Amino acid sequence: MVQLPKVNDLGFFEIRLESIGGLGANLAGKMLAEAGVIGANLGGVSFSSYGSEKKGSPVKAHIRFCDLDTPIRDTSPVEHPHVVGIFHEALAKTVNVTSGILEDSTVLVNSAKTPEELKELLKLKAGTIAVIDATSIALKEKNRVNMAMLGALFRLCPFLDTETMKGVIEKSLGKKYPQAVQSAITTFERGYNEVTFLHFDLPAGESMPEYVRSDISPLGYETQTMGGTIINAGSTMLKNLSISRSGMLPTYDIEACIHCAACDTVCPDQCFVWEERVDRKGRPQMFLLGIDYQYCKGCLKCVGACPTSALDSAREQEGYADSHTVHHKFDLIAQL
């Protein structure tokens, strides 16, 4: 019988996946639970939580494993995970992805950074930080991030059987996407073999932060502002879709642009910044200045619509969006 490495007071080994819709965390959670139930003969449950617009918005998947003699009567969100899988590093900008982790928890991050850099970025006090560049693997193997993340998760959960998982992948994808089965298995194997990890001890005299639910407003009937004032308006200026980019973004070459506005026509989030100028014949015309990357979620529809080489897709490098963004005028006015 498989022995779980650790369990909480209710007898569960718990995993929480932090992602955005479209990267396959929901499916990964289901496949992970299935592999544990079938291959390791464990009790298991998996479920996900997300808002009305799933793609590009934050998603959580919750998985619990237990011995067969432990009843599963808890389907609440995982608050103190033994393992956290962060499918999208940029989520840390707006979501407390490591909330509730324990001193001996493992945090797996899809990133090209080092564990030391991620410790600083995620403001972790202690725990094991595991790193896998799942996006690069997925692009190379022409598959999805979730398969590489699953491979790394299996490396971190040795009670799970990799051969069983390969069977689950074949069963899950074989009927609908038979051409993707082998690349999915290759991506899974690379995730398993290429993950690296490093443990950090809790400094003497310090304690781990308490769990904080980020989906509940701190304002109640006793703490509301006078007159129900909205203190954090959902205005355009505050909107930030940068966490929705899953590895690729559009690049802009102004020298190749003919200012036809085909890109603006297909852009769902009004990312393109224009300015009225006089053309060579003295007529007023709108000229494209660039992209406001704060609103760009990396859908790349603009690249497909561009009739020239002005727009192209590229792997996002850290700092590129900040250094190349062109702000809308209303944003600049609102910030004054």
Coordinates of C-alpha atoms in Angstrom, one line a residue:
M1 CA 0.0 0.0 0.0
V2 CA 1.3 3.5 -0.9
Q3 CA 2.3 5.6 2.1
L4 CA 1.6 9.4 1.8
P5 CA 4.7 11.4 2.9
K6 CA 2.6 13.7 5.2
V7 CA -1.0 14.5 6.0
N8 CA -2.9 17.2 7.9
D9 CA -5.2 16.7 10.9
L10 CA -8.0 15.3 8.7
G11 CA -5.7 12.8 7.0
F12 CA -5.3 14.6 3.7
F13 CA -2.3 15.3 1.5
E14 CA -3.3 18.5 -0.2
I15 CA -2.3 20.2 -3.5
R16 CA -3.4 23.6 -4.8
L17 CA -2.8 24.7 -8.4
E18 CA -2.7 28.4 -9.1
S19 CA -3.1 29.3 -12.8
I20 CA -5.0 31.4 -15.3
G21 CA -7.8 29.9 -17.5
G22 CA -6.4 28.4 -20.7
L23 CA -3.2 26.8 -19.3
G24 CA -5.0 23.6 -18.4
A25 CA -4.8 23.6 -14.6
N26 CA -8.4 22.3 -14.3
L27 CA -7.6 19.3 -16.5
A28 CA -4.3 18.8 -14.7
G29 CA -6.0 18.6 -11.4
K30 CA -8.5 16.0 -12.6
M31 CA -5.7 13.9 -14.2
L32 CA -3.6 14.2 -11.1
A33 CA -6.4 12.9 -8.9
E34 CA -7.2 10.1 -11.3
A35 CA -3.6 8.9 -11.4
G36 CA -3.5 8.9 -7.6
V37 CA -6.7 6.9 -7.3
I38 CA -6.0 4.4 -10.0
G39 CA -2.2 4.0 -9.8
A40 CA -1.6 4.5 -6.1
N41 CA -4.8 3.1 -4.7
L42 CA -5.5 6.2 -2.8
G43 CA -8.7 8.1 -2.0
G44 CA -8.8 11.3 -4.0
V45 CA -10.9 14.3 -5.0
S46 CA -10.3 17.2 -7.4
F47 CA -12.3 20.4 -8.1
S48 CA -11.6 23.9 -9.4
S49 CA -12.8 27.4 -8.8
Y50 CA -12.9 30.3 -11.2
G51 CA -15.0 33.3 -12.2
S52 CA -17.4 33.9 -15.0
E53 CA -14.7 34.5 -17.6
K54 CA -12.4 31.6 -17.2
K55 CA -9.8 32.1 -20.0
G56 CA -7.1 34.5 -18.9
S57 CA -8.5 35.1 -15.4
P58 CA -7.2 33.4 -12.2
V59 CA -8.1 29.8 -11.7
K60 CA -7.5 27.5 -8.7
A61 CA -7.5 23.7 -8.7
H62 CA -7.7 21.8 -5.4
I63 CA -6.6 18.1 -5.0
R64 CA -6.7 16.0 -1.9
F65 CA -5.3 12.5 -1.4
C66 CA -5.9 10.2 1.6
D67 CA -5.8 6.5 2.6
L68 CA -8.7 4.4 1.6
D69 CA -10.0 4.2 5.2
T70 CA -10.2 8.0 5.5
P71 CA -13.6 9.4 4.5
I72 CA -13.5 12.4 2.1
R73 CA -16.1 14.8 3.5
D74 CA -14.2 18.0 2.9
T75 CA -14.7 19.8 -0.5
S76 CA -13.7 23.2 0.7
P77 CA -10.8 25.1 -0.9
V78 CA -7.3 23.9 0.0
E79 CA -6.0 26.5 2.6
H80 CA -2.8 24.9 3.8
P81 CA -1.3 23.0 0.8
H82 CA 1.6 20.6 1.1
V83 CA 2.3 21.4 -2.6
V84 CA 1.5 24.5 -4.6
G85 CA 1.8 24.5 -8.4
I86 CA 2.0 28.0 -9.9
F87 CA 1.4 27.7 -13.6
H88 CA 2.0 31.4 -14.3
E89 CA 4.7 33.3 -12.5
A90 CA 3.0 36.7 -13.2
L91 CA 0.1 35.7 -11.1
A92 CA 2.1 36.8 -8.0
K93 CA 1.5 40.4 -9.1
T94 CA -2.2 40.3 -8.2
V95 CA -2.9 37.0 -6.4
N96 CA -1.4 35.7 -3.1
V97 CA -0.4 32.4 -4.7
T98 CA 1.5 31.1 -1.7
S99 CA -1.1 32.0 0.9
G100 CA -1.3 29.4 3.7
I101 CA 1.8 27.4 2.8
L102 CA 3.5 25.5 5.6
E103 CA 7.1 25.6 6.7
D104 CA 7.7 22.3 4.9
S105 CA 5.5 23.0 1.8
T106 CA 6.8 22.8 -1.7
V107 CA 6.1 25.6 -4.2
L108 CA 6.5 24.7 -7.8
V109 CA 6.8 27.6 -10.2
N110 CA 6.7 27.8 -14.0
S111 CA 9.6 30.1 -14.5
A112 CA 13.1 30.6 -15.9
K113 CA 14.3 32.2 -12.7
T114 CA 16.4 30.6 -10.0
P115 CA 14.9 29.4 -6.7
E116 CA 16.7 32.3 -4.9
E117 CA 15.1 34.8 -7.3
L118 CA 11.7 33.3 -6.8
K119 CA 12.0 33.3 -3.0
E120 CA 12.5 37.1 -3.2
L121 CA 9.7 37.5 -5.8
L122 CA 7.2 35.5 -3.9
K123 CA 8.3 36.8 -0.5
L124 CA 8.7 33.3 0.9
K125 CA 10.1 32.8 4.4
A126 CA 10.7 29.1 4.1
G127 CA 9.9 25.9 2.2
T128 CA 11.1 24.1 -0.9
I129 CA 11.0 26.1 -4.1
A130 CA 10.9 23.9 -7.3
V131 CA 11.4 25.5 -10.7
I132 CA 10.4 24.2 -14.2
D133 CA 10.4 26.3 -17.4
A134 CA 7.2 24.7 -18.5
T135 CA 6.4 27.4 -21.0
S136 CA 9.6 26.9 -23.0
I137 CA 9.1 23.1 -22.9
A138 CA 5.5 23.4 -24.1
L139 CA 6.5 25.7 -27.0
K140 CA 9.4 23.4 -28.0
E141 CA 7.2 20.2 -27.9
K142 CA 4.2 21.9 -29.3
N143 CA 2.1 21.0 -26.4
R144 CA 0.6 22.7 -23.3
V145 CA 2.1 24.0 -20.1
N146 CA -0.1 21.7 -17.9
M147 CA 1.7 18.5 -19.1
A148 CA 5.2 19.9 -18.1
M149 CA 3.8 21.0 -14.8
L150 CA 2.2 17.6 -14.2
G151 CA 5.6 16.0 -14.8
A152 CA 7.2 18.2 -12.3
L153 CA 4.4 17.6 -9.8
F154 CA 5.0 13.8 -10.1
R155 CA 8.7 14.3 -9.3
L156 CA 7.6 16.2 -6.2
C157 CA 5.0 13.6 -5.2
P158 CA 6.9 10.3 -5.4
F159 CA 3.9 8.3 -4.2
L160 CA 2.4 8.8 -7.7
D161 CA 3.2 6.4 -10.5
T162 CA 4.5 8.0 -13.8
E163 CA 3.4 5.0 -15.9
T164 CA -0.1 5.3 -14.7
M165 CA -0.1 9.0 -15.6
K166 CA 1.0 8.2 -19.1
G167 CA -2.0 5.9 -19.4
V168 CA -4.3 8.7 -18.1
I169 CA -2.9 11.1 -20.7
E170 CA -3.5 8.6 -23.5
K171 CA -7.1 8.0 -22.2
S172 CA -7.8 11.7 -21.8
L173 CA -6.5 12.8 -25.1
G174 CA -6.5 9.7 -27.3
K175 CA -10.1 9.9 -28.6
K176 CA -10.3 13.7 -29.3
Y177 CA -6.7 14.6 -29.9
P178 CA -4.8 11.4 -30.8
Q179 CA -2.1 13.4 -32.6
A180 CA -1.3 15.2 -29.3
V181 CA -0.7 12.1 -27.2
Q182 CA 3.0 11.5 -27.9
S183 CA 3.9 15.2 -27.6
A184 CA 2.0 15.4 -24.3
I185 CA 3.8 12.4 -22.9
T186 CA 7.2 13.8 -24.0
T187 CA 6.3 17.2 -22.4
F188 CA 5.3 15.3 -19.2
E189 CA 8.6 13.4 -19.2
R190 CA 10.6 16.6 -19.7
G191 CA 8.8 18.2 -16.8
Y192 CA 9.6 15.3 -14.6
N193 CA 13.3 15.2 -15.5
E194 CA 14.1 18.9 -15.8
V195 CA 12.6 20.3 -12.5
T196 CA 15.1 21.6 -10.0
F197 CA 14.4 22.5 -6.4
L198 CA 16.0 24.0 -3.3
H199 CA 14.9 24.1 0.3
F200 CA 15.0 27.2 2.6
D201 CA 14.8 26.9 6.4
L202 CA 12.6 29.2 8.4
P203 CA 14.8 31.9 10.1
A204 CA 15.0 31.5 13.9
G205 CA 12.3 33.4 15.7
E206 CA 10.0 33.8 12.7
S207 CA 6.7 32.1 11.8
M208 CA 4.9 31.5 8.6
P209 CA 2.2 34.0 7.5
E210 CA -1.4 33.1 8.2
Y211 CA -3.8 32.0 5.5
V212 CA -5.7 34.9 4.0
R213 CA -8.7 34.5 1.6
S214 CA -8.2 36.9 -1.2
D215 CA -11.7 36.4 -2.7
I216 CA -13.5 37.9 0.4
S217 CA -13.7 41.6 0.8
P218 CA -12.4 42.9 4.1
L219 CA -15.3 45.4 4.2
G220 CA -18.4 44.4 6.2
Y221 CA -21.4 46.1 7.7
E222 CA -19.1 47.4 10.5
T223 CA -16.2 48.5 8.3
Q224 CA -17.9 49.9 5.2
T225 CA -17.0 53.5 4.2
M226 CA -19.6 56.2 4.8
G227 CA -22.3 56.3 2.2
G228 CA -21.0 53.1 0.6
T229 CA -18.2 55.0 -1.2
I230 CA -16.4 52.9 -3.8
I231 CA -12.8 53.2 -2.8
N232 CA -11.4 51.0 -5.6
A233 CA -13.3 51.8 -8.7
G234 CA -13.1 49.3 -11.6
S235 CA -12.0 51.9 -14.1
T236 CA -10.1 51.4 -17.3
M237 CA -6.9 52.9 -15.7
L238 CA -6.9 50.2 -12.9
K239 CA -7.4 47.3 -15.3
N240 CA -4.3 45.2 -15.7
L241 CA -4.4 42.2 -18.1
S242 CA -0.7 41.5 -18.0
I243 CA -1.2 38.4 -15.9
S244 CA -3.3 36.9 -18.7
R245 CA -0.3 36.6 -21.0
S246 CA 0.8 33.0 -21.1
G247 CA 4.3 33.4 -22.5
M248 CA 3.8 35.2 -25.8
L249 CA 3.1 38.9 -26.7
P250 CA 3.0 41.0 -29.9
T251 CA 6.0 43.1 -30.8
Y252 CA 5.6 46.3 -32.9
D253 CA 7.9 47.7 -35.6
I254 CA 6.8 51.2 -36.4
E255 CA 8.9 51.4 -39.6
A256 CA 7.0 48.6 -41.2
C257 CA 3.5 49.9 -40.1
I258 CA 1.1 51.3 -42.7
H259 CA -1.3 52.5 -40.0
C260 CA -4.2 50.6 -41.6
A261 CA -5.9 49.8 -38.2
A262 CA -6.5 46.2 -39.0
C263 CA -4.9 45.3 -35.6
D264 CA -7.1 47.7 -33.7
T265 CA -10.2 46.2 -35.4
V266 CA -9.6 42.8 -34.0
C267 CA -8.1 43.8 -30.6
P268 CA -10.6 42.9 -27.8
D269 CA -9.0 45.2 -25.2
Q270 CA -8.2 48.5 -27.1
C271 CA -4.4 48.0 -26.5
F272 CA -3.3 50.2 -29.5
V273 CA -2.5 53.8 -28.9
W274 CA -3.2 56.3 -31.8
E275 CA -2.5 59.9 -32.4
E276 CA -3.9 62.3 -35.0
R277 CA -1.2 63.9 -37.2
V278 CA -0.9 65.4 -40.7
D279 CA 0.2 63.1 -43.5
R280 CA 2.6 63.9 -46.3
K281 CA -0.2 65.6 -48.3
G282 CA -1.3 67.7 -45.4
R283 CA -4.4 65.7 -44.5
P284 CA -5.3 64.6 -41.0
Q285 CA -4.7 60.9 -40.4
M286 CA -4.5 58.6 -37.4
F287 CA -1.0 57.2 -36.8
L288 CA -0.3 54.1 -34.6
L289 CA 2.2 55.0 -31.8
G290 CA 2.5 51.6 -30.2
I291 CA 0.9 49.1 -27.7
D292 CA -0.2 49.8 -24.1
Y293 CA 0.9 46.4 -22.7
Q294 CA -1.1 47.0 -19.5
Y295 CA -4.2 46.0 -21.4
C296 CA -2.6 43.3 -23.6
K297 CA -3.5 39.7 -22.7
G298 CA -1.4 38.2 -25.5
C299 CA -4.2 36.8 -27.6
L300 CA -2.1 37.6 -30.7
K301 CA -5.2 38.3 -32.9
C302 CA -3.5 41.5 -34.0
V303 CA -0.5 39.5 -35.4
G304 CA -2.8 37.4 -37.5
A305 CA -4.6 40.5 -38.8
C306 CA -1.5 42.6 -39.7
P307 CA -0.9 42.7 -43.5
T308 CA 2.7 43.7 -43.1
S309 CA 5.6 42.6 -40.8
A310 CA 4.8 45.4 -38.3
L311 CA 3.4 43.1 -35.7
D312 CA 5.0 39.8 -34.8
S313 CA 4.8 37.3 -31.9
A314 CA 7.6 36.7 -29.5
R315 CA 8.4 35.0 -26.2
E316 CA 7.9 37.6 -23.5
Q317 CA 11.1 38.5 -21.7
E318 CA 11.0 40.1 -18.3
G319 CA 10.9 43.9 -18.5
Y320 CA 10.1 44.0 -22.2
A321 CA 6.5 45.1 -21.8
D322 CA 7.4 47.9 -19.3
S323 CA 10.1 49.3 -21.5
H324 CA 8.1 49.2 -24.7
T325 CA 4.7 50.2 -23.6
V326 CA 3.0 53.4 -24.9
H327 CA 0.4 54.7 -22.5
H328 CA -3.0 55.9 -23.5
K329 CA -3.4 59.6 -22.8
F330 CA -6.3 59.1 -20.4
D331 CA -4.0 56.9 -18.3
L332 CA -1.4 59.6 -18.1
I333 CA -4.0 62.3 -17.2
A334 CA -5.5 60.0 -14.5
Q335 CA -2.1 59.4 -12.9
L336 CA -1.3 63.1 -12.6

